[in-house]
GROMACS .gro file of C-alpha atoms in nm:
model
  236
    1MET     CA    1  -0.059   0.000   0.027
    2ALA     CA    2   0.147   0.348  -0.125
    3PHE     CA    3   0.220   0.594   0.214
    4THR     CA    4   0.153   0.980   0.118
    5LEU     CA    5   0.352   1.235   0.359
    6PRO     CA    6   0.108   1.387   0.507
    7ASP     CA    7   0.089   1.815   0.351
    8ASP     CA    8   0.055   1.989   0.721
    9ILE     CA    9   0.361   1.735   0.867
   10ALA     CA   10   0.602   1.939   1.075
   11PRO     CA   11   1.019   1.949   0.923
   12GLU     CA   12   1.113   1.748   1.211
   13LEU     CA   13   0.896   1.474   1.138
   14TYR     CA   14   1.007   1.336   0.815
   15PRO     CA   15   1.208   1.098   0.962
   16LEU     CA   16   0.964   0.972   1.160
   17SER     CA   17   0.670   0.978   0.870
   18TRP     CA   18   0.621   0.614   0.791
   19LEU     CA   19   0.508   0.527   1.159
   20ILE     CA   20   0.164   0.812   1.065
   21GLY     CA   21  -0.208   0.628   1.060
   22THR     CA   22  -0.375   0.318   1.153
   23TRP     CA   23  -0.236  -0.038   1.211
   24ARG     CA   24  -0.439  -0.257   1.351
   25GLY     CA   25  -0.293  -0.709   1.396
   26TYR     CA   26  -0.202  -0.933   1.563
   27GLY     CA   27   0.096  -1.099   1.855
   28ILE     CA   28   0.192  -1.275   2.127
   29LEU     CA   29   0.127  -1.118   2.572
   30THR     CA   30   0.374  -1.361   2.804
   31TYR     CA   31   0.591  -1.271   3.079
   32GLY     CA   32   0.734  -1.604   3.241
   33GLU     CA   33   0.444  -1.726   3.507
   34THR     CA   34   0.277  -1.415   3.594
   35ILE     CA   35   0.120  -1.390   3.209
   36PRO     CA   36   0.007  -1.693   3.035
   37GLU     CA   37   0.152  -1.667   2.675
   38GLN     CA   38  -0.146  -1.611   2.423
   39ALA     CA   39  -0.229  -1.411   2.105
   40VAL     CA   40  -0.377  -1.048   2.113
   41TYR     CA   41  -0.520  -0.772   1.877
   42GLN     CA   42  -0.387  -0.452   1.871
   43GLU     CA   43  -0.408  -0.156   1.692
   44MET     CA   44  -0.166   0.136   1.714
   45VAL     CA   45  -0.255   0.554   1.511
   46PHE     CA   46  -0.025   0.742   1.499
   47ASP     CA   47  -0.130   1.098   1.433
   48HIS     CA   48  -0.015   1.456   1.443
   49ASP     CA   49  -0.113   1.842   1.522
   50GLY     CA   50   0.119   2.022   1.296
   51GLY     CA   51   0.348   2.037   1.629
   52PRO     CA   52   0.656   1.873   1.597
   53TYR     CA   53   0.570   1.561   1.751
   54LEU     CA   54   0.384   1.176   1.722
   55ARG     CA   55   0.120   1.086   1.932
   56GLN     CA   56   0.084   0.670   1.964
   57LEU     CA   57  -0.201   0.549   2.053
   58THR     CA   58  -0.183   0.197   2.158
   59THR     CA   59  -0.473  -0.078   2.306
   60ILE     CA   60  -0.420  -0.395   2.302
   61TRP     CA   61  -0.701  -0.724   2.327
   62THR     CA   62  -0.744  -1.025   2.480
   63VAL     CA   63  -0.931  -1.255   2.248
   64ASP     CA   64  -1.217  -1.470   2.238
   65ALA     CA   65  -1.058  -1.848   2.203
   66THR     CA   66  -1.392  -2.023   2.122
   67ARG     CA   67  -1.485  -1.768   1.855
   68SER     CA   68  -1.134  -1.685   1.733
   69GLN     CA   69  -0.940  -1.909   1.443
   70ASP     CA   70  -0.597  -2.041   1.473
   71LEU     CA   71  -0.337  -1.785   1.325
   72ASP     CA   72   0.017  -1.853   1.154
   73PHE     CA   73   0.277  -1.608   1.255
   74GLU     CA   74   0.388  -1.538   0.897
   75MET     CA   75   0.108  -1.404   0.719
   76PRO     CA   76   0.070  -1.104   0.748
   77GLY     CA   77  -0.087  -0.898   0.929
   78LEU     CA   78  -0.403  -0.759   0.852
   79GLU     CA   79  -0.493  -1.088   0.740
   80GLY     CA   80  -0.393  -1.244   1.099
   81ALA     CA   81  -0.645  -0.977   1.306
   82ALA     CA   82  -0.938  -1.042   1.064
   83LEU     CA   83  -0.928  -1.414   1.215
   84LEU     CA   84  -0.908  -1.286   1.561
   85ALA     CA   85  -1.238  -1.202   1.828
   86PRO     CA   86  -1.136  -0.943   2.035
   87ALA     CA   87  -1.274  -1.033   2.374
   88ARG     CA   88  -1.205  -0.772   2.632
   89ILE     CA   89  -0.907  -0.412   2.630
   90TRP     CA   90  -0.606  -0.545   2.814
   91SER     CA   91  -0.391  -0.284   2.825
   92THR     CA   92  -0.440   0.101   2.632
   93GLU     CA   93  -0.135   0.364   2.587
   94THR     CA   94  -0.035   0.738   2.509
   95THR     CA   95   0.262   0.835   2.410
   96TYR     CA   96   0.437   1.159   2.248
   97TRP     CA   97   0.741   1.101   2.026
   98ARG     CA   98   0.983   1.405   1.959
   99PRO     CA   99   1.263   1.382   1.762
  100VAL     CA  100   1.549   1.626   1.943
  101GLY     CA  101   1.853   1.610   1.659
  102GLN     CA  102   2.058   1.400   1.401
  103GLU     CA  103   2.344   1.259   1.300
  104GLN     CA  104   2.576   1.031   1.014
  105PRO     CA  105   2.646   0.680   1.079
  106ASP     CA  106   2.975   0.646   1.182
  107ASP     CA  107   3.124   0.483   0.949
  108ASP     CA  108   3.287   0.444   0.620
  109ASP     CA  109   2.957   0.516   0.380
  110ALA     CA  110   2.820   0.742   0.622
  111ASP     CA  111   2.749   1.001   0.312
  112THR     CA  112   2.501   0.769   0.137
  113ARG     CA  113   2.322   0.629   0.441
  114THR     CA  114   2.005   0.745   0.622
  115PRO     CA  115   2.118   0.985   0.940
  116ILE     CA  116   2.008   0.890   1.263
  117THR     CA  117   1.750   1.084   1.401
  118SER     CA  118   1.777   1.084   1.776
  119LEU     CA  119   1.427   1.099   2.021
  120GLU     CA  120   1.271   1.141   2.337
  121LEU     CA  121   0.939   0.961   2.442
  122VAL     CA  122   0.701   1.050   2.676
  123SER     CA  123   0.411   0.790   2.771
  124ALA     CA  124   0.109   0.704   3.026
  125ASP     CA  125  -0.083   0.420   3.100
  126PRO     CA  126  -0.418   0.424   3.308
  127ALA     CA  127  -0.291   0.121   3.572
  128GLY     CA  128  -0.050   0.414   3.681
  129HIS     CA  129   0.246   0.434   3.478
  130VAL     CA  130   0.466   0.705   3.320
  131ALA     CA  131   0.744   0.709   3.112
  132VAL     CA  132   1.044   0.870   2.999
  133TRP     CA  133   1.211   0.726   2.650
  134GLU     CA  134   1.517   0.849   2.467
  135GLY     CA  135   1.624   0.627   2.185
  136TRP     CA  136   1.662   0.683   1.766
  137ILE     CA  137   1.482   0.587   1.407
  138GLN     CA  138   1.697   0.553   1.145
  139GLY     CA  139   1.473   0.456   0.777
  140PRO     CA  140   1.238   0.228   0.869
  141ARG     CA  141   1.354   0.147   1.197
  142ALA     CA  142   1.359   0.242   1.559
  143GLN     CA  143   1.428   0.160   1.905
  144VAL     CA  144   1.394   0.307   2.276
  145GLY     CA  145   1.466   0.212   2.663
  146SER     CA  146   1.259   0.437   2.935
  147GLN     CA  147   1.450   0.605   3.105
  148ALA     CA  148   1.282   0.634   3.412
  149VAL     CA  149   0.972   0.550   3.539
  150GLY     CA  150   0.703   0.615   3.761
  151ARG     CA  151   0.420   0.496   3.918
  152THR     CA  152   0.140   0.487   4.135
  153ARG     CA  153   0.128   0.319   4.488
  154THR     CA  154  -0.095   0.090   4.408
  155SER     CA  155  -0.017  -0.062   4.042
  156ALA     CA  156   0.205  -0.329   3.954
  157ALA     CA  157   0.619  -0.219   4.042
  158LEU     CA  158   0.732  -0.236   3.704
  159THR     CA  159   1.098  -0.052   3.621
  160GLU     CA  160   1.243  -0.075   3.319
  161MET     CA  161   1.129  -0.105   2.902
  162THR     CA  162   1.222  -0.169   2.573
  163ARG     CA  163   1.062  -0.144   2.249
  164MET     CA  164   1.211  -0.236   1.929
  165LEU     CA  165   0.943  -0.140   1.595
  166GLY     CA  166   1.024  -0.209   1.189
  167LEU     CA  167   0.885  -0.175   0.879
  168VAL     CA  168   0.882  -0.523   0.746
  169GLY     CA  169   0.744  -0.617   0.424
  170GLY     CA  170   0.488  -0.282   0.427
  171ASP     CA  171   0.395  -0.388   0.828
  172LEU     CA  172   0.515  -0.304   1.145
  173MET     CA  173   0.638  -0.574   1.352
  174TRP     CA  174   0.750  -0.422   1.678
  175THR     CA  175   0.857  -0.625   2.022
  176GLN     CA  176   0.900  -0.454   2.400
  177ASP     CA  177   1.103  -0.613   2.666
  178MET     CA  178   1.060  -0.508   3.066
  179ALA     CA  179   1.095  -0.579   3.387
  180ALA     CA  180   0.853  -0.593   3.646
  181PHE     CA  181   0.660  -0.826   3.914
  182GLY     CA  182   1.048  -0.835   4.055
  183VAL     CA  183   1.166  -0.959   3.774
  184GLU     CA  184   1.545  -0.695   3.753
  185THR     CA  185   1.671  -0.836   3.403
  186PRO     CA  186   1.457  -0.761   3.141
  187THR     CA  187   1.240  -0.957   2.995
  188THR     CA  188   1.019  -1.094   2.674
  189TYR     CA  189   0.657  -0.854   2.704
  190ALA     CA  190   0.491  -0.832   2.410
  191SER     CA  191   0.519  -0.865   2.018
  192GLY     CA  192   0.277  -0.758   1.731
  193ARG     CA  193   0.263  -0.792   1.361
  194LEU     CA  194   0.032  -0.523   1.240
  195GLY     CA  195  -0.094  -0.423   0.855
  196ARG     CA  196  -0.167  -0.020   0.806
  197VAL     CA  197  -0.523   0.023   0.738
  198GLU     CA  198  -0.622   0.210   0.462
  199ASP     CA  199  -0.998   0.326   0.579
  200PRO     CA  200  -1.039   0.217   0.969
  201GLU     CA  201  -1.414   0.250   0.902
  202ASP     CA  202  -1.432  -0.018   0.666
  203PRO     CA  203  -1.604  -0.352   0.745
  204ALA     CA  204  -1.292  -0.575   0.591
  205ASN     CA  205  -1.116  -0.377   0.770
  206GLN     CA  206  -1.244  -0.461   1.211
  207PRO     CA  207  -1.153  -0.728   1.398
  208GLY     CA  208  -1.298  -1.069   1.337
  209ALA     CA  209  -1.398  -0.976   0.936
  210ALA     CA  210  -1.302  -1.274   0.810
  211LEU     CA  211  -1.545  -1.514   1.089
  212ALA     CA  212  -1.798  -1.293   1.016
  213ALA     CA  213  -1.851  -1.311   0.661
  214GLY     CA  214  -1.740  -1.701   0.717
  215ALA     CA  215  -2.043  -1.693   0.947
  216ALA     CA  216  -2.245  -1.500   0.666
  217ASP     CA  217  -2.130  -1.751   0.405
  218GLU     CA  218  -2.296  -2.044   0.549
  219GLU     CA  219  -2.579  -1.879   0.672
  220GLY     CA  220  -2.615  -1.728   0.322
  221GLY     CA  221  -2.583  -2.177   0.228
  222ALA     CA  222  -2.810  -2.282   0.427
  223GLY     CA  223  -3.077  -2.045   0.316
  224ARG     CA  224  -2.993  -2.187  -0.041
  225GLU     CA  225  -3.036  -2.603   0.033
  226ASP     CA  226  -3.313  -2.486   0.272
  227SER     CA  227  -3.479  -2.339  -0.049
  228GLN     CA  228  -3.415  -2.564  -0.325
  229ALA     CA  229  -3.514  -2.862  -0.002
  230GLY     CA  230  -3.888  -2.688   0.082
  231PRO     CA  231  -4.030  -2.761  -0.291
  232GLU     CA  232  -3.952  -3.075  -0.276
  233ALA     CA  233  -4.036  -3.147   0.085
  234GLY     CA  234  -4.383  -3.068  -0.088
  235GLN     CA  235  -4.410  -3.295  -0.293
  236GLY     CA  236  -4.522  -3.628  -0.258
   0.00000   0.00000   0.00000
């Protein structure tokens, strides 16, 4: 799917512009013995208001295993999302991305390579956590790590997070490690594969779209069978 650079985007955001839009897909959620491994449905929305920063809204849903279909984790993000029936929201987060400078890669081919843009991020979630992040973005790859994590008195213990994002085959791939629940070393927590959504309101782009289409086909087939059997049943 072709991506068009927004007309009103601030020049500082050009290195981040490939993120802008709505992304939906699937992923895995797990954290040792605390959170059992499970498939999840995900949405990320990156937007801007003309200022030199991006806003990221991330939502993760658990899925209804009785209604969802098994996933091939090599399939495109939107294709996988169409096979999942969300059950309930697991987490949400609002993050602001701000580019703060550029530098050339330190190698012999620096003149021909994409500059590295330094990033500062701030994030907040309704579970009681706020974080300050630093990192970089270079072409379609970004990596950030938390420099400070604050939490409310009653929130889950969370001390450190790292994230990587990249554009692979047109899909947004991402992973997150974190140190939480008494674990001191960052450990795998979440990953995802999301596809860019051209029209978020299109029924074909909604979660479980393939499940709904399959159910409609089955109902239509049953109706056709009933209509064909009716006249025969009435003969005798």
